[in-house]
Short mmCIF file of C-alpha atoms in Angstrom, two decimals:
data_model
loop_
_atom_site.label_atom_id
_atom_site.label_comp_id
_atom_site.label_asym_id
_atom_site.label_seq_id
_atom_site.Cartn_x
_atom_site.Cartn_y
_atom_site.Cartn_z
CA UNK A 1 15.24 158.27 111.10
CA UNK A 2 11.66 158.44 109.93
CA UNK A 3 11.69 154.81 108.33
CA UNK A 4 9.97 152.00 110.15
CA UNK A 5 12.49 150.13 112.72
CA UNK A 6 11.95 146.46 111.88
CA UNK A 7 13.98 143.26 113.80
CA UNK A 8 14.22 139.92 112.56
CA UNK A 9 15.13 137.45 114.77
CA UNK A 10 15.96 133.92 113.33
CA UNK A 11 14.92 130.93 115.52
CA UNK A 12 15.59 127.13 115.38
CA UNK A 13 12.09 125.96 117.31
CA UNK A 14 8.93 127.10 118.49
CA UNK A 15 10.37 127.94 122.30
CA UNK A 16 13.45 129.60 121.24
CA UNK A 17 11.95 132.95 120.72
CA UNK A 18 10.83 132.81 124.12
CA UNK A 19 14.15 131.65 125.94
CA UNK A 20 16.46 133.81 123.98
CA UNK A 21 15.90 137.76 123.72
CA UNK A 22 12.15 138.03 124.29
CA UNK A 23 12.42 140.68 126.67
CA UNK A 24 14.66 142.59 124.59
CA UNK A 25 12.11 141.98 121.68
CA UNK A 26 9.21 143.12 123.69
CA UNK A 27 11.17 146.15 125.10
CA UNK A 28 11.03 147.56 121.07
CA UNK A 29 7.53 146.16 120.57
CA UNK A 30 6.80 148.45 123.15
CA UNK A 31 8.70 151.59 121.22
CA UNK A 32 6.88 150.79 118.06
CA UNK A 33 9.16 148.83 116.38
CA UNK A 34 8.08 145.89 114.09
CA UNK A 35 9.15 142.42 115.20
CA UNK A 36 9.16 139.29 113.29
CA UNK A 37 10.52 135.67 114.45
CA UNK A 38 11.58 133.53 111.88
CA UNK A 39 11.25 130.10 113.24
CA UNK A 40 13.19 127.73 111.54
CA UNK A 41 11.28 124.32 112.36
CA UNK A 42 7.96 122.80 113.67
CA UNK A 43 9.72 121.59 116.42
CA UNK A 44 8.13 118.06 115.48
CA UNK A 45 10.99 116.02 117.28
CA UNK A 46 10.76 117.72 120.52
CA UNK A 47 10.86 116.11 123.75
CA UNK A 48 8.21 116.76 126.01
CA UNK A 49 10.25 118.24 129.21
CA UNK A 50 7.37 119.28 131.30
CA UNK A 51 6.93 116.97 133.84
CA UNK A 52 3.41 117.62 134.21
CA UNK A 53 2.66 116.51 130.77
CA UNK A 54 4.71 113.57 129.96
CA UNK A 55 2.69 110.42 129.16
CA UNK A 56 0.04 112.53 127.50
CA UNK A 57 -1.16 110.41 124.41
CA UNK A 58 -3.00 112.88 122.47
CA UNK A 59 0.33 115.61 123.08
CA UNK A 60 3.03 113.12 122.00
CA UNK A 61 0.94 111.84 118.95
CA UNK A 62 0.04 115.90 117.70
CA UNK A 63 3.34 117.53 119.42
CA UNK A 64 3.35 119.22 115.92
CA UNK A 65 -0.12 121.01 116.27
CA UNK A 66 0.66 121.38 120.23
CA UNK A 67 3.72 123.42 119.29
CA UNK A 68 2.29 125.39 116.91
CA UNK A 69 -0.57 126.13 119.24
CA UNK A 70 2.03 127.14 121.73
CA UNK A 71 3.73 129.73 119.34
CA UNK A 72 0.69 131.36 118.57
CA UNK A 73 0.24 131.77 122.09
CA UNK A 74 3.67 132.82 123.08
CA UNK A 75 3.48 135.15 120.06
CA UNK A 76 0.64 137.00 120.94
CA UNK A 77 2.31 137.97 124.47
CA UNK A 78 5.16 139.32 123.05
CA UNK A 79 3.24 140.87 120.84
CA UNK A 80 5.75 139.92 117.63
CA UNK A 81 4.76 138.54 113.66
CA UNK A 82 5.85 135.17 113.34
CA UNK A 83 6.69 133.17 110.15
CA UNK A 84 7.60 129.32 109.53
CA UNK A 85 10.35 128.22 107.20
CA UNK A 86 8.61 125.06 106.93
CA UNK A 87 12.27 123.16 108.01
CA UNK A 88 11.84 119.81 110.03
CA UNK A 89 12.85 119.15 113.74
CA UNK A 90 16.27 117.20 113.05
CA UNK A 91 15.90 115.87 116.77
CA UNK A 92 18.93 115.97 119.46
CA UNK A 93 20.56 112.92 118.49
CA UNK A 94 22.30 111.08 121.86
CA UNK A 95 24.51 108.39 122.40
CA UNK A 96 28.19 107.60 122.11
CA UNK A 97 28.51 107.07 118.87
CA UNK A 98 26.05 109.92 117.68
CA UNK A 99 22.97 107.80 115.79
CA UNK A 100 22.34 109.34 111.95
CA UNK A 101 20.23 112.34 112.19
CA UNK A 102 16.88 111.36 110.61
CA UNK A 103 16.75 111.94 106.70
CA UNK A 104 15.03 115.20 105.53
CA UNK A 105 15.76 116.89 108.51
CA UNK A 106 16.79 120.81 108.50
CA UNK A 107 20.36 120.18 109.93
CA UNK A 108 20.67 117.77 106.64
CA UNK A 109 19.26 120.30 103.66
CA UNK A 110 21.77 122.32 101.46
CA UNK A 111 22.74 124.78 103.36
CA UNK A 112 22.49 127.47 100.31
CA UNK A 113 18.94 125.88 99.08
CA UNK A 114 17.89 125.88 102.36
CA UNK A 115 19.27 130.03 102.75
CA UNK A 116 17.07 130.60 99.78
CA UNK A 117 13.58 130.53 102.36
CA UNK A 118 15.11 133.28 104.37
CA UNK A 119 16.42 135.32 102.06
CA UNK A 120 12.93 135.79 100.94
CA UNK A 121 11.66 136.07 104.21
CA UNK A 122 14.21 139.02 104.79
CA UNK A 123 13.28 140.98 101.39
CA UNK A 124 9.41 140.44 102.10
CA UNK A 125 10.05 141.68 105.72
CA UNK A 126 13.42 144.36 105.01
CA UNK A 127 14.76 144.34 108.73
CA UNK A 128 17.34 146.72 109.36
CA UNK A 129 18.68 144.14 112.01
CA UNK A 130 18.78 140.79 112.76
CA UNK A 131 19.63 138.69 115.29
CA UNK A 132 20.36 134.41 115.55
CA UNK A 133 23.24 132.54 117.13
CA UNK A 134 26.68 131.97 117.03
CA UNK A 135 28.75 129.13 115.31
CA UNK A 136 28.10 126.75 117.99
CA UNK A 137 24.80 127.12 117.99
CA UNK A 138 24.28 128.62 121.54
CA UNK A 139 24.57 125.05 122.39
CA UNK A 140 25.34 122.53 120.07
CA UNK A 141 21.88 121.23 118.57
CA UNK A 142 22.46 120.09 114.78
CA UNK A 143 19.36 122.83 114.33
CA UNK A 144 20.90 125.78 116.20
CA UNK A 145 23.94 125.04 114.03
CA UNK A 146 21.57 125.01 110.82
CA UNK A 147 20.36 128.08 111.91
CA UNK A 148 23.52 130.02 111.95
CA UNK A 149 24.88 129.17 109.15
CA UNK A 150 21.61 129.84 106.60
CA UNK A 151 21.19 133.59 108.44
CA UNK A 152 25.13 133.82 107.77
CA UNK A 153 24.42 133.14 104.06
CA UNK A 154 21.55 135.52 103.91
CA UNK A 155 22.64 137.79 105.56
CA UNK A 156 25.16 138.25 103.09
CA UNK A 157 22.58 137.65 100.17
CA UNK A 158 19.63 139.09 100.77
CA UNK A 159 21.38 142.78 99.06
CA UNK A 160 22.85 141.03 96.57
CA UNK A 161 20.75 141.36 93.15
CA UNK A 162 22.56 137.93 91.80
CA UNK A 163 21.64 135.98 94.23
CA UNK A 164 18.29 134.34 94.93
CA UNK A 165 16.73 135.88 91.89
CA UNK A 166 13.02 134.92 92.47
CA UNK A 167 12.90 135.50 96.29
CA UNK A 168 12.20 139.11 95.57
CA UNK A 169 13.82 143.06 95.25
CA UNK A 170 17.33 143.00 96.82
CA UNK A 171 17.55 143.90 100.43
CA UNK A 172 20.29 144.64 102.57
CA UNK A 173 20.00 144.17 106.85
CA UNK A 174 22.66 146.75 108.31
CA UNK A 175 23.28 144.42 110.88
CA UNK A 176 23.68 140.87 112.55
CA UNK A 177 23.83 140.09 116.31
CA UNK A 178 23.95 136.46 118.09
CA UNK A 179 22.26 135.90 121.14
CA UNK A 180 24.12 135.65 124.04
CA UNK A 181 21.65 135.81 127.35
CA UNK A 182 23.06 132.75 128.64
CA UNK A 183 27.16 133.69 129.63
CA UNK A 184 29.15 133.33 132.12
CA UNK A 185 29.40 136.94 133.97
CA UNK A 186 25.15 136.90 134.23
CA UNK A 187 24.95 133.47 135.69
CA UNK A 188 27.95 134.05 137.89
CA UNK A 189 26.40 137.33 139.17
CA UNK A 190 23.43 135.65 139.75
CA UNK A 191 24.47 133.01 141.81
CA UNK A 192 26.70 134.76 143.93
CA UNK A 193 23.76 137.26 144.61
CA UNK A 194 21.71 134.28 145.59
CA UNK A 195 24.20 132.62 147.56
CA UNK A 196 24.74 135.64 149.38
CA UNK A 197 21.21 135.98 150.49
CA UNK A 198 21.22 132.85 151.82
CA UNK A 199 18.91 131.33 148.32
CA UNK A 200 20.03 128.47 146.79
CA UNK A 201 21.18 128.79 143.03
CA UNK A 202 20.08 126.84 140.07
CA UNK A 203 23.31 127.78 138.58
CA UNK A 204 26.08 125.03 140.38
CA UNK A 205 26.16 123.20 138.48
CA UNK A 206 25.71 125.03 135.43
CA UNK A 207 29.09 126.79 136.62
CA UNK A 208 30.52 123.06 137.03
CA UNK A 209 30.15 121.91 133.44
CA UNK A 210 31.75 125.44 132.80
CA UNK A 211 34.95 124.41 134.19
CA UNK A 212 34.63 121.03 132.83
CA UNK A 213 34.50 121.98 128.52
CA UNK A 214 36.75 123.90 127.23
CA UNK A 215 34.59 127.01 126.01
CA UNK A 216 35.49 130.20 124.45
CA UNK A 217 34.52 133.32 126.21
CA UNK A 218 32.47 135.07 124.19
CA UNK A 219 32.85 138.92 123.52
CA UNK A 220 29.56 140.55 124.72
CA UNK A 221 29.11 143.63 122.63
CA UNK A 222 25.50 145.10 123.68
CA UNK A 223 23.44 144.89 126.31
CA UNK A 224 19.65 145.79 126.25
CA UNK A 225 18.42 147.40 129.41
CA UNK A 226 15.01 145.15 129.24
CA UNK A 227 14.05 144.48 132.79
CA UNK A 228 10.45 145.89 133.01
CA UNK A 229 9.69 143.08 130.11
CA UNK A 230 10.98 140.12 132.40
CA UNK A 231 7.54 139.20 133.03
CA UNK A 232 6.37 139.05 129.62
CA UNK A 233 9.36 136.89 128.68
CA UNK A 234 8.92 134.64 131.44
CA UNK A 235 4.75 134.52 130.26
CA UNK A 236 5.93 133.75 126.44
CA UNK A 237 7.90 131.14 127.93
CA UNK A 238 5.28 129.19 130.41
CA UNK A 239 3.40 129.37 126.93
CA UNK A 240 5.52 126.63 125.57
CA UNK A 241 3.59 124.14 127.88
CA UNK A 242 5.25 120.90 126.69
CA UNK A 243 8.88 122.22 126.76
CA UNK A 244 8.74 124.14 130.17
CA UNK A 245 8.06 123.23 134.15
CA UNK A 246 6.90 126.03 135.17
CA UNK A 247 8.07 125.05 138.80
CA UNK A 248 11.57 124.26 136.82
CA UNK A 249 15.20 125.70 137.43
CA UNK A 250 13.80 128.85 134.56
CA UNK A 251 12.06 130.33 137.64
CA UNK A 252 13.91 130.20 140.24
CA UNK A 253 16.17 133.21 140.58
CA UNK A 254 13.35 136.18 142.28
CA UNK A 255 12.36 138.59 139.92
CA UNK A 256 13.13 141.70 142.26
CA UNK A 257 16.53 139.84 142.54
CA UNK A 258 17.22 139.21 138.38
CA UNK A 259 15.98 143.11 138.32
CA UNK A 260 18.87 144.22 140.60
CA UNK A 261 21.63 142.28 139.29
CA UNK A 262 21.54 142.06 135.82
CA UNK A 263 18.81 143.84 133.94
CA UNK A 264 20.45 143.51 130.39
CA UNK A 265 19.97 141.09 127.42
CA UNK A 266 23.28 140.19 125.88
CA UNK A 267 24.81 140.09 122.33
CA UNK A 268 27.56 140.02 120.22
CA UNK A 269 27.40 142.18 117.05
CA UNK A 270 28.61 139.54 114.40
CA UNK A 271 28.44 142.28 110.99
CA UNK A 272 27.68 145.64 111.14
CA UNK A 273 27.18 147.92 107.74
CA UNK A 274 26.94 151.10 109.91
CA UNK A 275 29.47 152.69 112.49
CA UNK A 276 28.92 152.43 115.78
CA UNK A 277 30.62 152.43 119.33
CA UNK A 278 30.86 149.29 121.66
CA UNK A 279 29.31 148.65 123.95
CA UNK A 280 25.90 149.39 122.60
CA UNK A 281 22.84 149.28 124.89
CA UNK A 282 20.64 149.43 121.39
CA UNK A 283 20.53 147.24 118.64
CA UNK A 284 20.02 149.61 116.18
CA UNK A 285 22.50 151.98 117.25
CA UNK A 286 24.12 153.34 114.17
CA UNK A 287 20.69 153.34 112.39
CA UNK A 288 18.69 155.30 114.52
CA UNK A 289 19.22 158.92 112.79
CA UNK A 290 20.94 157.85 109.39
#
């Protein structure tokens, strides 16, 4: 295939990018392929989680500009485009009963107006794949949620010459993946490998609240060999200062150790317009050579 390779991945923060496939997005900025993050909100609701910098005055009054200073930063190590949608943070509402999520907010547009912004974004850009996350969100943020459901719409749209008339010439991505890094086989292979070096695992109690919810299994389709770009995801991630301790649970499995046991990325192809053969270990498998 002599046409451009081009990803999209579709993002609910400024962090995201970072804590969900960046290794496996700059393992095909390394191979030439064009990478662009679609980041659904400012993040403007964000807690600050780093220790370090809680109580910060000037941080918690500009968290806006300190996010988006932290995406251009976490950006430029993966080496990836990035482009806003222009959504706002809807917040992680807690509490027993939920509050109202706070009016305006992404997780509260039209889910079809709302589609409209990417759909552009995907004819402007014409990605062969793209990835975002499942029905539940990857975890169940009202923006993760959001997420998946406007790249589910576009997805379908964006090659449809009907639909979304002014957001540009029709264009049709081949396929969809969600992001699945965070299952149950990698974190139980990591822990055991810990545990049976004597290390003590960040991943107990993880493993607990496993047992405790009642949570599909999800079917893990492709795995990206990505291991040599640990570093550079872990880098893009310490980049998002406010959201991550550096000296937090993130960084506490060795890297010679997350090397040997489980050098993949996970997904699970969601739509695919080509054939192909599970499992893949390449996200464009099926394109490559059409």
């Amino acid at each position: 295939m002599t046409e451009q390779l081009r990803l999209m991945a579709v993002h609910a923060h400024p962090d995201d990018e970072s804590s969900k496939g960046a290794a496996t997005m700059a393992k095909y900025v390394s191979e030439g392929v064009d990478v662009l993050v679609a980041t659904c909100t400012g993040g403007e609701r964000g807690s600050i989680l780093n220790p370090k910098l809680q109580g910060d005055p000037y941080i918690e009054e500009h968290i806006h500009e300190v996010r988006r200073k932290e995406m251009d930063e976490a950006r430029e190590i993966l080496g990836v485009k990035q482009e806003w949608l222009g959504f706002v943070d809807s917040g992680l509402p807690e509490g027993d009963p939920l509050p109202p999520l706070p009016e305006g907010c992404f997780a509260l547009q039209d889910v079809d107006e709302a589609a409209g912004r990417l759909v552009k974004l995907i004819r402007d850009f014409k990605p062969q794949v793209i990835t975002t996350y499942d029905e539940n969100g990857g975890y169940p943020h009202p923006d993760h949620i959001m997420t998946h459901k406007i790249t589910m719409v576009a997805f379908e749209a964006a090659g449809d010459p009907e639909k979304y008339p002014e957001a540009g010439e029709p264009w049709q991505p081949q396929k969809l993946y969600y992001n699945q890094g965070f299952n149950k086989p990698r974190t139980i292979a990591l822990h055991e490998a810990l545990l049976a070096r004597g290390m003590e695992s960040p991943y107990g109690e993880w493993l607990e609240r496993w047992k405790q919810f009642e949570r599909r299994e999800r079917t893990l389709t492709t795995y990206i060999p990505c291991d040599e770009f640990f570093e550079i995801r872990d880098k893009a991630l310490i980049a998002h200062a406010t959201q991550i301790d550096p000296d937090g649970g993130w960084f506490r499995v060795p890297m010679d150790i997350q090397r040997e046991v489980w050098p993949t990325e996970e997904y699970e192809l969601a739509r695919s317009l080509v054939d192909t053969s599970l499992p893949e270990d390449d996200l464009f498998a099926g394109i490559r050579n059409n």
